[in-house]
mmCIF file of C-alpha atoms and ligand atoms in Angstrom:
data_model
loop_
_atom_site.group_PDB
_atom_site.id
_atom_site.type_symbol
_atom_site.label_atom_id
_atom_site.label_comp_id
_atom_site.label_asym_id
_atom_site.label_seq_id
_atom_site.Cartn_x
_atom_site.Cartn_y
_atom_site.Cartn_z
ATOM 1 C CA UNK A 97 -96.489 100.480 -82.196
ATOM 2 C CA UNK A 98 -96.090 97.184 -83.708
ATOM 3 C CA UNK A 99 -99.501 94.768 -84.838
ATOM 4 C CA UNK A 100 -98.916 91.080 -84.638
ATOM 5 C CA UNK A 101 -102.024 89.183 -86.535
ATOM 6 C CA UNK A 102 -102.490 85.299 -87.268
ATOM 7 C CA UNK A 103 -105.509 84.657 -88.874
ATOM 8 C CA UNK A 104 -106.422 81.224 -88.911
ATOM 9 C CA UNK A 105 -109.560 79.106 -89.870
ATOM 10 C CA UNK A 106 -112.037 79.963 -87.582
ATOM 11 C CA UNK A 107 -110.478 82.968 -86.031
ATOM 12 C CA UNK A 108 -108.169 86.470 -86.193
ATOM 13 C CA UNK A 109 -106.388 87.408 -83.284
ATOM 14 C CA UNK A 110 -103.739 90.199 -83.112
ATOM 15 C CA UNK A 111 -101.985 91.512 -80.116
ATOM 16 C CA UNK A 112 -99.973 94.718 -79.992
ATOM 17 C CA UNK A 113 -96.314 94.542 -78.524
ATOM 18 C CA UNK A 114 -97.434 96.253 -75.258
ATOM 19 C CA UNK A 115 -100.257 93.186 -75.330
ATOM 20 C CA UNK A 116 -98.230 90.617 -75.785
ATOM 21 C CA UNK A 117 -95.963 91.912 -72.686
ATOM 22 C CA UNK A 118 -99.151 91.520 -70.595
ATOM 23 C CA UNK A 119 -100.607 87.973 -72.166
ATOM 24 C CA UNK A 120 -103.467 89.976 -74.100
ATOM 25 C CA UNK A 121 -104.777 88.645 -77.139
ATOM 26 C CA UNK A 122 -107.901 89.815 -78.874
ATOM 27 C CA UNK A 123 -110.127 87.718 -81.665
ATOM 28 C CA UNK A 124 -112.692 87.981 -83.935
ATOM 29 C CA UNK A 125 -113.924 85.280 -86.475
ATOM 30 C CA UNK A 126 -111.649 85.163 -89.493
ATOM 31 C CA UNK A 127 -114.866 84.198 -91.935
ATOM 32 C CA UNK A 128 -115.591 87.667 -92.719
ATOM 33 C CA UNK A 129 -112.550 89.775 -93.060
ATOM 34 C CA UNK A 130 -112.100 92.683 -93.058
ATOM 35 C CA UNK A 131 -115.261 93.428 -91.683
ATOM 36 C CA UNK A 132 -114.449 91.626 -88.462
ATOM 37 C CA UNK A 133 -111.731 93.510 -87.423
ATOM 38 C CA UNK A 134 -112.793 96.857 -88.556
ATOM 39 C CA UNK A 135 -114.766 97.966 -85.518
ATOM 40 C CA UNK A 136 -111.613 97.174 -82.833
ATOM 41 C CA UNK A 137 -108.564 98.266 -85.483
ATOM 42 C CA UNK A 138 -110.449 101.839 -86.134
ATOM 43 C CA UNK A 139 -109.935 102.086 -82.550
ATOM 44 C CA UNK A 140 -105.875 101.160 -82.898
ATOM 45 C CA UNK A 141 -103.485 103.770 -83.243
ATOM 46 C CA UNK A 142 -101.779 103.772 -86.149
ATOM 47 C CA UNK A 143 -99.030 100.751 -86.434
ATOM 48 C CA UNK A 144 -95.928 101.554 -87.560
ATOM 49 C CA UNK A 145 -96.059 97.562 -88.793
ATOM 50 C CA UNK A 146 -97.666 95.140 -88.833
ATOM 51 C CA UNK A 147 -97.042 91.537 -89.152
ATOM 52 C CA UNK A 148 -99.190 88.693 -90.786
ATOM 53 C CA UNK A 149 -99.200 84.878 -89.924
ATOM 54 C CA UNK A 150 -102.015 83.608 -92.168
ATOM 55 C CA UNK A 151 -103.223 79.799 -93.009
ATOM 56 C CA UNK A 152 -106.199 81.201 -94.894
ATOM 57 C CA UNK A 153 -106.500 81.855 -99.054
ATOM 58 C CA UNK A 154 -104.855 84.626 -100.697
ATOM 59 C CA UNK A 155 -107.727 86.266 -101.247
ATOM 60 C CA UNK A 156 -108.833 86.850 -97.756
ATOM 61 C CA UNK A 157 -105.055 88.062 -96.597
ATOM 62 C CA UNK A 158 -105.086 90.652 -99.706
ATOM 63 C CA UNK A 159 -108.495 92.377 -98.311
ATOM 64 C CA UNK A 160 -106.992 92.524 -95.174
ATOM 65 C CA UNK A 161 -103.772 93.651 -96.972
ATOM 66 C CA UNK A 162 -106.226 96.296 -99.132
ATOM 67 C CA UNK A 163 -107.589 97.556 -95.488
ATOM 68 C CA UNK A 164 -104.575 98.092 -93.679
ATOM 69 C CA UNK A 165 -102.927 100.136 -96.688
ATOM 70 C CA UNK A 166 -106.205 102.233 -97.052
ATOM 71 C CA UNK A 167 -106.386 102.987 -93.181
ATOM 72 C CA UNK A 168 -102.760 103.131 -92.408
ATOM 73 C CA UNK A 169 -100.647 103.836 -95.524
ATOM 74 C CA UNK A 170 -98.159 100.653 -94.587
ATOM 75 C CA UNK A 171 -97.430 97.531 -96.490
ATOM 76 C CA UNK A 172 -97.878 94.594 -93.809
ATOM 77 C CA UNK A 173 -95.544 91.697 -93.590
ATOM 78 C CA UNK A 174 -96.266 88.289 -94.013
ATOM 79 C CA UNK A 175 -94.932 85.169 -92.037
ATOM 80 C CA UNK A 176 -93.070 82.442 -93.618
ATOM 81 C CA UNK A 177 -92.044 78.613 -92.850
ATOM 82 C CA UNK A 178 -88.425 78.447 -92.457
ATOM 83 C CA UNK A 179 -85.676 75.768 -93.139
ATOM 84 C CA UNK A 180 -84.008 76.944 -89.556
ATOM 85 C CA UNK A 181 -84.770 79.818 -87.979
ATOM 86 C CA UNK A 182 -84.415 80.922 -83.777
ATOM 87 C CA UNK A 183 -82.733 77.439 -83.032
ATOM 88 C CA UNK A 184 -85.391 75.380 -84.656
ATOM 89 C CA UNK A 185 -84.954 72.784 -87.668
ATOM 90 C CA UNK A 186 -87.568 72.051 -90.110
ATOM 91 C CA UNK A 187 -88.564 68.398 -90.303
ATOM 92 C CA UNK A 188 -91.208 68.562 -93.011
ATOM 93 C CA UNK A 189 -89.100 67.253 -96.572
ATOM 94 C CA UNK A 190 -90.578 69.884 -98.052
ATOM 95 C CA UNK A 191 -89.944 72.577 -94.992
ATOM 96 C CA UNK A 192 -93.060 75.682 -97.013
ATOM 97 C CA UNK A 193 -95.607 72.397 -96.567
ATOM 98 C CA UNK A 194 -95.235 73.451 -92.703
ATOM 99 C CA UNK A 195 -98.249 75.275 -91.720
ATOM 100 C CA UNK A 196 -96.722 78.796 -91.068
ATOM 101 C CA UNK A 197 -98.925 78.929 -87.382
ATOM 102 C CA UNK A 198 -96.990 75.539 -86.341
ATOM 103 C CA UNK A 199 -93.524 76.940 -87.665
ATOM 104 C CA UNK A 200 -94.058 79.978 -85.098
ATOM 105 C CA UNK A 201 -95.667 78.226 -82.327
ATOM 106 C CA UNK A 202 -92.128 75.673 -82.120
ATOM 107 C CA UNK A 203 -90.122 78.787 -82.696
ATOM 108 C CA UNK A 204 -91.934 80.266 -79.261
ATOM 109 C CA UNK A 205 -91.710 77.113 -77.673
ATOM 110 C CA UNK A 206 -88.148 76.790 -78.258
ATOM 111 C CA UNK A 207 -87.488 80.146 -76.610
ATOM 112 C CA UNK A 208 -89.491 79.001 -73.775
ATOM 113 C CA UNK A 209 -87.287 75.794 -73.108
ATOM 114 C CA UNK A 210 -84.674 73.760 -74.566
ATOM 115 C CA UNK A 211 -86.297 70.452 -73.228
ATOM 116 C CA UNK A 212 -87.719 68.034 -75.983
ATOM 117 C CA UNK A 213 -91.194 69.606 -76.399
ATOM 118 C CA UNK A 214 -94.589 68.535 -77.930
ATOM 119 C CA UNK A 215 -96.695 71.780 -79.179
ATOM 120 C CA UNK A 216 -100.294 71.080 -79.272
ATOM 121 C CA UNK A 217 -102.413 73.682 -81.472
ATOM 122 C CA UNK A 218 -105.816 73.319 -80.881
ATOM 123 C CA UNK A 219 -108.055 75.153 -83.377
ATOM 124 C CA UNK A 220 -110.097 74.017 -86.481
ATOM 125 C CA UNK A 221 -107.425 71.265 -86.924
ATOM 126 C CA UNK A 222 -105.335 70.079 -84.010
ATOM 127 C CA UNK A 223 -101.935 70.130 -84.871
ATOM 128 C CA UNK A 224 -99.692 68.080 -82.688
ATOM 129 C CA UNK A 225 -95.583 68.768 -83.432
ATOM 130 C CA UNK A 226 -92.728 66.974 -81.604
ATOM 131 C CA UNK A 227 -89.666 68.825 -80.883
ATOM 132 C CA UNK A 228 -86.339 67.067 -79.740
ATOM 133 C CA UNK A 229 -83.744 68.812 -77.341
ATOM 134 C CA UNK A 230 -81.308 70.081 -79.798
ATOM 135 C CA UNK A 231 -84.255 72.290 -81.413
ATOM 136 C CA UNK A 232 -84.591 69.699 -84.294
ATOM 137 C CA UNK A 233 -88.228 69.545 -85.261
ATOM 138 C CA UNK A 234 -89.407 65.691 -86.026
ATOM 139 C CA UNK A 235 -92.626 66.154 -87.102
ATOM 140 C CA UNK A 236 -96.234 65.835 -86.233
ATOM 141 C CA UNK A 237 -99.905 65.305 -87.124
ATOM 142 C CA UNK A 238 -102.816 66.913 -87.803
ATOM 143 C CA UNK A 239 -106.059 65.998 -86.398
ATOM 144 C CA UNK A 240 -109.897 67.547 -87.010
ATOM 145 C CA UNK A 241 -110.512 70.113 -84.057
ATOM 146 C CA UNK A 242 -112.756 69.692 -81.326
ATOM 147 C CA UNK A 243 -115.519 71.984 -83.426
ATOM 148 C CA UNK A 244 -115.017 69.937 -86.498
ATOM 149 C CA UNK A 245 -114.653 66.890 -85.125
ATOM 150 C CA UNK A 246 -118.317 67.295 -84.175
ATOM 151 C CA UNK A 247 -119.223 68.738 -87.321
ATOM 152 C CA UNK A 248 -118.016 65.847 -89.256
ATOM 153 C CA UNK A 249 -120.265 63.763 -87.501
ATOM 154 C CA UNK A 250 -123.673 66.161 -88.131
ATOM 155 C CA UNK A 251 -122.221 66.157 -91.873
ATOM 156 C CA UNK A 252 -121.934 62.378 -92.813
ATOM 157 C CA UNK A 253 -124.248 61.000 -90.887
ATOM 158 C CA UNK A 254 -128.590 60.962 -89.728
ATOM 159 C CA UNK A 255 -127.205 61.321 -86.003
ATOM 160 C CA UNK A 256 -130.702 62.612 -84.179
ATOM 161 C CA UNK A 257 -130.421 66.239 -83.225
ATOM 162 C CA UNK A 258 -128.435 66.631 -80.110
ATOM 163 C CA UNK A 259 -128.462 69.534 -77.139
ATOM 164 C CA UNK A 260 -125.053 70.501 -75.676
ATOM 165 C CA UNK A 261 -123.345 67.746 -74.205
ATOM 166 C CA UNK A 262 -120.655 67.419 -71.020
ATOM 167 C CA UNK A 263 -117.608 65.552 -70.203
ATOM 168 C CA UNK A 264 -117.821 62.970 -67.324
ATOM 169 C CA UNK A 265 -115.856 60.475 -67.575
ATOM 170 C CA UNK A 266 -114.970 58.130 -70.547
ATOM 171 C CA UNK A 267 -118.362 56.514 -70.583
ATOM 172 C CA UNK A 268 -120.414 59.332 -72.097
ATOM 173 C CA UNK A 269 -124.529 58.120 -71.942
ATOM 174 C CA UNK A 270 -126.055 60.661 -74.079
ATOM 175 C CA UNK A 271 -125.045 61.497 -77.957
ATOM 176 C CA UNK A 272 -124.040 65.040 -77.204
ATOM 177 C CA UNK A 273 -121.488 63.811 -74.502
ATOM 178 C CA UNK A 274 -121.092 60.912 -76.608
ATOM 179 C CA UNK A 275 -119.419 63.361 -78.967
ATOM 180 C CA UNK A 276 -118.180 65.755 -76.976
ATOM 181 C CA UNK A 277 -115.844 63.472 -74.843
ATOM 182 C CA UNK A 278 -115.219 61.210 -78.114
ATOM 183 C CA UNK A 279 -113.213 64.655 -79.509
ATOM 184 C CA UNK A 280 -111.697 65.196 -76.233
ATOM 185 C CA UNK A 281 -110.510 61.837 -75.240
ATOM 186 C CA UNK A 282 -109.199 60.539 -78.571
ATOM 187 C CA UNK A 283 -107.332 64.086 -79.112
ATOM 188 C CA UNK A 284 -105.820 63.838 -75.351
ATOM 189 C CA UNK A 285 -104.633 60.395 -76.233
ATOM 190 C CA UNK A 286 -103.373 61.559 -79.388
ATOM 191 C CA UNK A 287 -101.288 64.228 -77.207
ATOM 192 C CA UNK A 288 -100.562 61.661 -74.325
ATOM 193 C CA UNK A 289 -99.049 58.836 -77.334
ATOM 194 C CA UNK A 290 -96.788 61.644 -78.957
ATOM 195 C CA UNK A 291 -95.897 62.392 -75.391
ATOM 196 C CA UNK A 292 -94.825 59.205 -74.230
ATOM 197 C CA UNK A 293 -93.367 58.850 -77.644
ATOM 198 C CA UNK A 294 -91.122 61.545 -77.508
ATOM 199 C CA UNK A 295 -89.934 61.082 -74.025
ATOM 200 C CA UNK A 296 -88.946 57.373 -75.164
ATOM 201 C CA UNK A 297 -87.302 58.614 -77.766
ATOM 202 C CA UNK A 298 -85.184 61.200 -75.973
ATOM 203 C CA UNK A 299 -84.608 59.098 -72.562
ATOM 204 C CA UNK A 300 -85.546 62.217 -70.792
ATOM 205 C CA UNK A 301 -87.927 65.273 -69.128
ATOM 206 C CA UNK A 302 -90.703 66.066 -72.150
ATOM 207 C CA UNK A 303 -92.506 69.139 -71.824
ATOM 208 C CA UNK A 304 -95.909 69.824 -73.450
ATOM 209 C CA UNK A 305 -97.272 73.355 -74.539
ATOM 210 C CA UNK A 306 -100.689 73.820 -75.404
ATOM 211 C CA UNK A 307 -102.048 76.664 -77.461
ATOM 212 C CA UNK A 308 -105.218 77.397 -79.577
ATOM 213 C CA UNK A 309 -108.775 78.264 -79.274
ATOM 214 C CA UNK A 310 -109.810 75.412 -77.291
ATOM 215 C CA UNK A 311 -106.617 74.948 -75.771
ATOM 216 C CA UNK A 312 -107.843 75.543 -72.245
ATOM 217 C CA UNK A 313 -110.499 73.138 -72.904
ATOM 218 C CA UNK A 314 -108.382 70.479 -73.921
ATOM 219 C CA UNK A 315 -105.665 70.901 -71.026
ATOM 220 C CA UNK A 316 -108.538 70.165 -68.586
ATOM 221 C CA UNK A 317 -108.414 66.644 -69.545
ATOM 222 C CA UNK A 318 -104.547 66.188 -70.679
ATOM 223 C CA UNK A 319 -102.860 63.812 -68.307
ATOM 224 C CA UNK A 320 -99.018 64.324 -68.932
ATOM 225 C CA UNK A 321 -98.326 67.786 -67.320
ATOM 226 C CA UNK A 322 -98.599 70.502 -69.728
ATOM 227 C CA UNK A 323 -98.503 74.408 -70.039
ATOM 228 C CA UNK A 324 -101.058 76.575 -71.692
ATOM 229 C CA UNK A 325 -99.765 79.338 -73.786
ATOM 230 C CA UNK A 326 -102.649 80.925 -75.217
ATOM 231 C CA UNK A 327 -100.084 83.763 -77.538
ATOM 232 C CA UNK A 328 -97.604 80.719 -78.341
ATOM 233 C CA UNK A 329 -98.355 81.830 -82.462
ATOM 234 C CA UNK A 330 -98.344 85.478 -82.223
ATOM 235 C CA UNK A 331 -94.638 85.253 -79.611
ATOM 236 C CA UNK A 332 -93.279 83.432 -82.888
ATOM 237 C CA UNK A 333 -94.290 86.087 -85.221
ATOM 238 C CA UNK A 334 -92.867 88.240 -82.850
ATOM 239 C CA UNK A 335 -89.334 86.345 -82.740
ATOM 240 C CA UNK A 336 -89.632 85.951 -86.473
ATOM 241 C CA UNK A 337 -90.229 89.858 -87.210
ATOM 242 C CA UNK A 338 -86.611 90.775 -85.564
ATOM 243 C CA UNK A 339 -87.946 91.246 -81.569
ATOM 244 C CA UNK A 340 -85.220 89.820 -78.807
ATOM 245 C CA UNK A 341 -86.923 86.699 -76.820
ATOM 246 C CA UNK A 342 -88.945 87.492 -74.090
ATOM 247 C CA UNK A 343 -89.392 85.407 -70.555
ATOM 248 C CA UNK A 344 -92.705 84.129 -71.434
HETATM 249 N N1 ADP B 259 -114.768 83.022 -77.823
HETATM 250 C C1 ADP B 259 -114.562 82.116 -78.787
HETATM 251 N N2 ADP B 259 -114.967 82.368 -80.049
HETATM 252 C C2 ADP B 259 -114.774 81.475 -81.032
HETATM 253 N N3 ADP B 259 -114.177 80.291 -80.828
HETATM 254 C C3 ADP B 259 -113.758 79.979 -79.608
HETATM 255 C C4 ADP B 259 -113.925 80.865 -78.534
HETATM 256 N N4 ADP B 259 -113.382 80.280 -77.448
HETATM 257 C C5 ADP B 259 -112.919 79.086 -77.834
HETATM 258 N N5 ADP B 259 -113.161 78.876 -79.122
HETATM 259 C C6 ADP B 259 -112.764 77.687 -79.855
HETATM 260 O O1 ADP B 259 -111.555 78.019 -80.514
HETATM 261 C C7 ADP B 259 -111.548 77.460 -81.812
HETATM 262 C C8 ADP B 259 -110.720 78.327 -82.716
HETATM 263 O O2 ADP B 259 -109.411 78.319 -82.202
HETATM 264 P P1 ADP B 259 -108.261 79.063 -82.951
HETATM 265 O O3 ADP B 259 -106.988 78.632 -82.328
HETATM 266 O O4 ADP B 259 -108.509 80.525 -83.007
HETATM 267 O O5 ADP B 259 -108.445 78.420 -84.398
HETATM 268 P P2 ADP B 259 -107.855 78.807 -85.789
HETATM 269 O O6 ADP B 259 -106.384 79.109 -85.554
HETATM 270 O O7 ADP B 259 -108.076 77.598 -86.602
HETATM 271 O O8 ADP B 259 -108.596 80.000 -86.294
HETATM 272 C C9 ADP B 259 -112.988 77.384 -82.218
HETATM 273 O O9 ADP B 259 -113.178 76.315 -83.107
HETATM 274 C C10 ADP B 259 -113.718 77.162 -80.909
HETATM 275 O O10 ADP B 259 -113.897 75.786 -80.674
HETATM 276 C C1 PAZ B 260 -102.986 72.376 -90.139
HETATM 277 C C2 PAZ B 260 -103.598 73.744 -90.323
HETATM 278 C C3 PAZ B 260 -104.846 73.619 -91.184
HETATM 279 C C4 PAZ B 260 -103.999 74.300 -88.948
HETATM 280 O O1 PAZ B 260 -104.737 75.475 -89.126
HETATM 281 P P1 PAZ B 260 -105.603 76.145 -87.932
HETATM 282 O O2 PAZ B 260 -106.265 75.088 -87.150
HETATM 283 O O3 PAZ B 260 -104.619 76.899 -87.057
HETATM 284 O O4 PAZ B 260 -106.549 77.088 -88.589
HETATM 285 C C5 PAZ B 260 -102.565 74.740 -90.938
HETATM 286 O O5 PAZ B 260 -101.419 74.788 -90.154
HETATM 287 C C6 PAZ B 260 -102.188 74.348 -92.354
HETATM 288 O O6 PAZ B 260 -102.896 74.622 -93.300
HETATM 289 N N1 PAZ B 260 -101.019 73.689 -92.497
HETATM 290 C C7 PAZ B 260 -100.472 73.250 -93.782
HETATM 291 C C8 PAZ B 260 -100.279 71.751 -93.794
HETATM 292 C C9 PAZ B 260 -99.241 71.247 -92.804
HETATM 293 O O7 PAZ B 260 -98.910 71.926 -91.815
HETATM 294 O O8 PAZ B 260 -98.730 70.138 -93.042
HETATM 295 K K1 K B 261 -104.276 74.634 -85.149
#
């Protein structure tokens, strides 16, 4: 059995092969590792690898590291950001600046099509990468999440203390909304301008994949069509640890 982990900001999720065959993915919050994980990987049976996709300090991936070599006697793996790798060119100048998660993500997107693509992450930060047709990576942004979008807000300002909000339309008429649609509808404009940028740029068919946390979330108000891919990360670790391409 093979483990497939990306710990991000906010969370941990790992997926065994047979999991990611069948779209499973479980999480836990990535603040407090191992301890997190402990409970659901006791249950595991023992991997005979595992593979790490990590955006968080050293320090955190080397207790994991220390767990996994006290429980299971193996040395796990760890992800990298490649120059080209699975049809897919770097276009950060310096190619290691790439977030690791976004290198994967366009690396599963490219074996899901060969159109121009725009991958939307949406976790802690909202990474937005544009993708042409030839597998060249252009580049992209990186916005706050939806989470700390709002938290930004609590942080810097006296904003009066505010109850959950919803999304109506544009024209939110309480603060929570207020904030709540401001994340959404500036990030799904963000998406929609990349969009419309890319599919200028190519003269052609765009498609957009949407992954993360809050990716569901955010695909309820995109308005260019779009596909949610909630394992887009851990399908790249996948491809990048030696396993064929799968029909996602
Ligand atoms: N059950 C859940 N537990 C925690 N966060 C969730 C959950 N469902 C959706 N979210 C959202 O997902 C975000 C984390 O997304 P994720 O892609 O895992 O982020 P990261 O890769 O930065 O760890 C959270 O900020 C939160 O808004
Ligand atoms: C942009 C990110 C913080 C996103 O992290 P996440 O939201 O997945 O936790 C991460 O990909 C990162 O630290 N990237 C390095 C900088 C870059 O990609 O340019
Ligand atoms: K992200």
């Amino acid at each position: 059995m093979k483990l497939y982990v990306d710990i991000g900001n906010s969370a941990i999720k790992w997926a065994t092969e047979d999991d990611l065959q069948v779209d499973i993915l479980h999480q836990a919050e990535s603040s407090n590792l191992p301890a997190a994980i402990e409970h659901a990987w006791l249950k595991l049976k023992k991997p005979e690898a595992v593979y790490i996709a990590s955006v968080r300090q050293q320090d955190i991936d080397a207790k994991l590291l220390s767990w996994i070599e006290r429980h299971w006697q193996i040395i796990p793996l760890f992800a990298e950001t490649r120059q080209l790798e699975h049809g897919v060119t770097n276009g950060y100048k310096k190619p290691g600046q790439l977030g690791v998660d976004r290198w994967l993500a366009l690396i599963a997107a490219r074996a899901l099509s060969k159109l121009p693509q725009i991958v939307v992450d949406c976790g802690s930060a909202t990474t937005i990468d544009a993708m042409d047709g030839e597998g060249r990576h252009i580049g992209g942004i990186i916005l706050p999440g939806l989470r700390v979008f709002a938290h930004c807000l609590r942080q810097n300002t006296d904003i009066p203390h505010y109850e959950t909000g919803e999304i109506g339309d544009c024209f939110a008429t309480d603060t929570a909304s207020g904030i709540l649609t401001g994340a959404i509808v500036a990030q799904c404009a963000t998406v929609e301008k990349l969009y419309q940028t890319l599919q200028a740029r190519e003269m052609g068919d765009v498609i957009c994949v949407v992954t993360g946390g809050d990716a569901e979330l955010l695909a309820r108000h995109l308005e260019v069509s779009h596909r949610v891919v909630h394992d887009l990360v851990l399908n790249g670790l996948r491809l990048q640890s030696g396993q064929s391409e799968r029909t996602v």
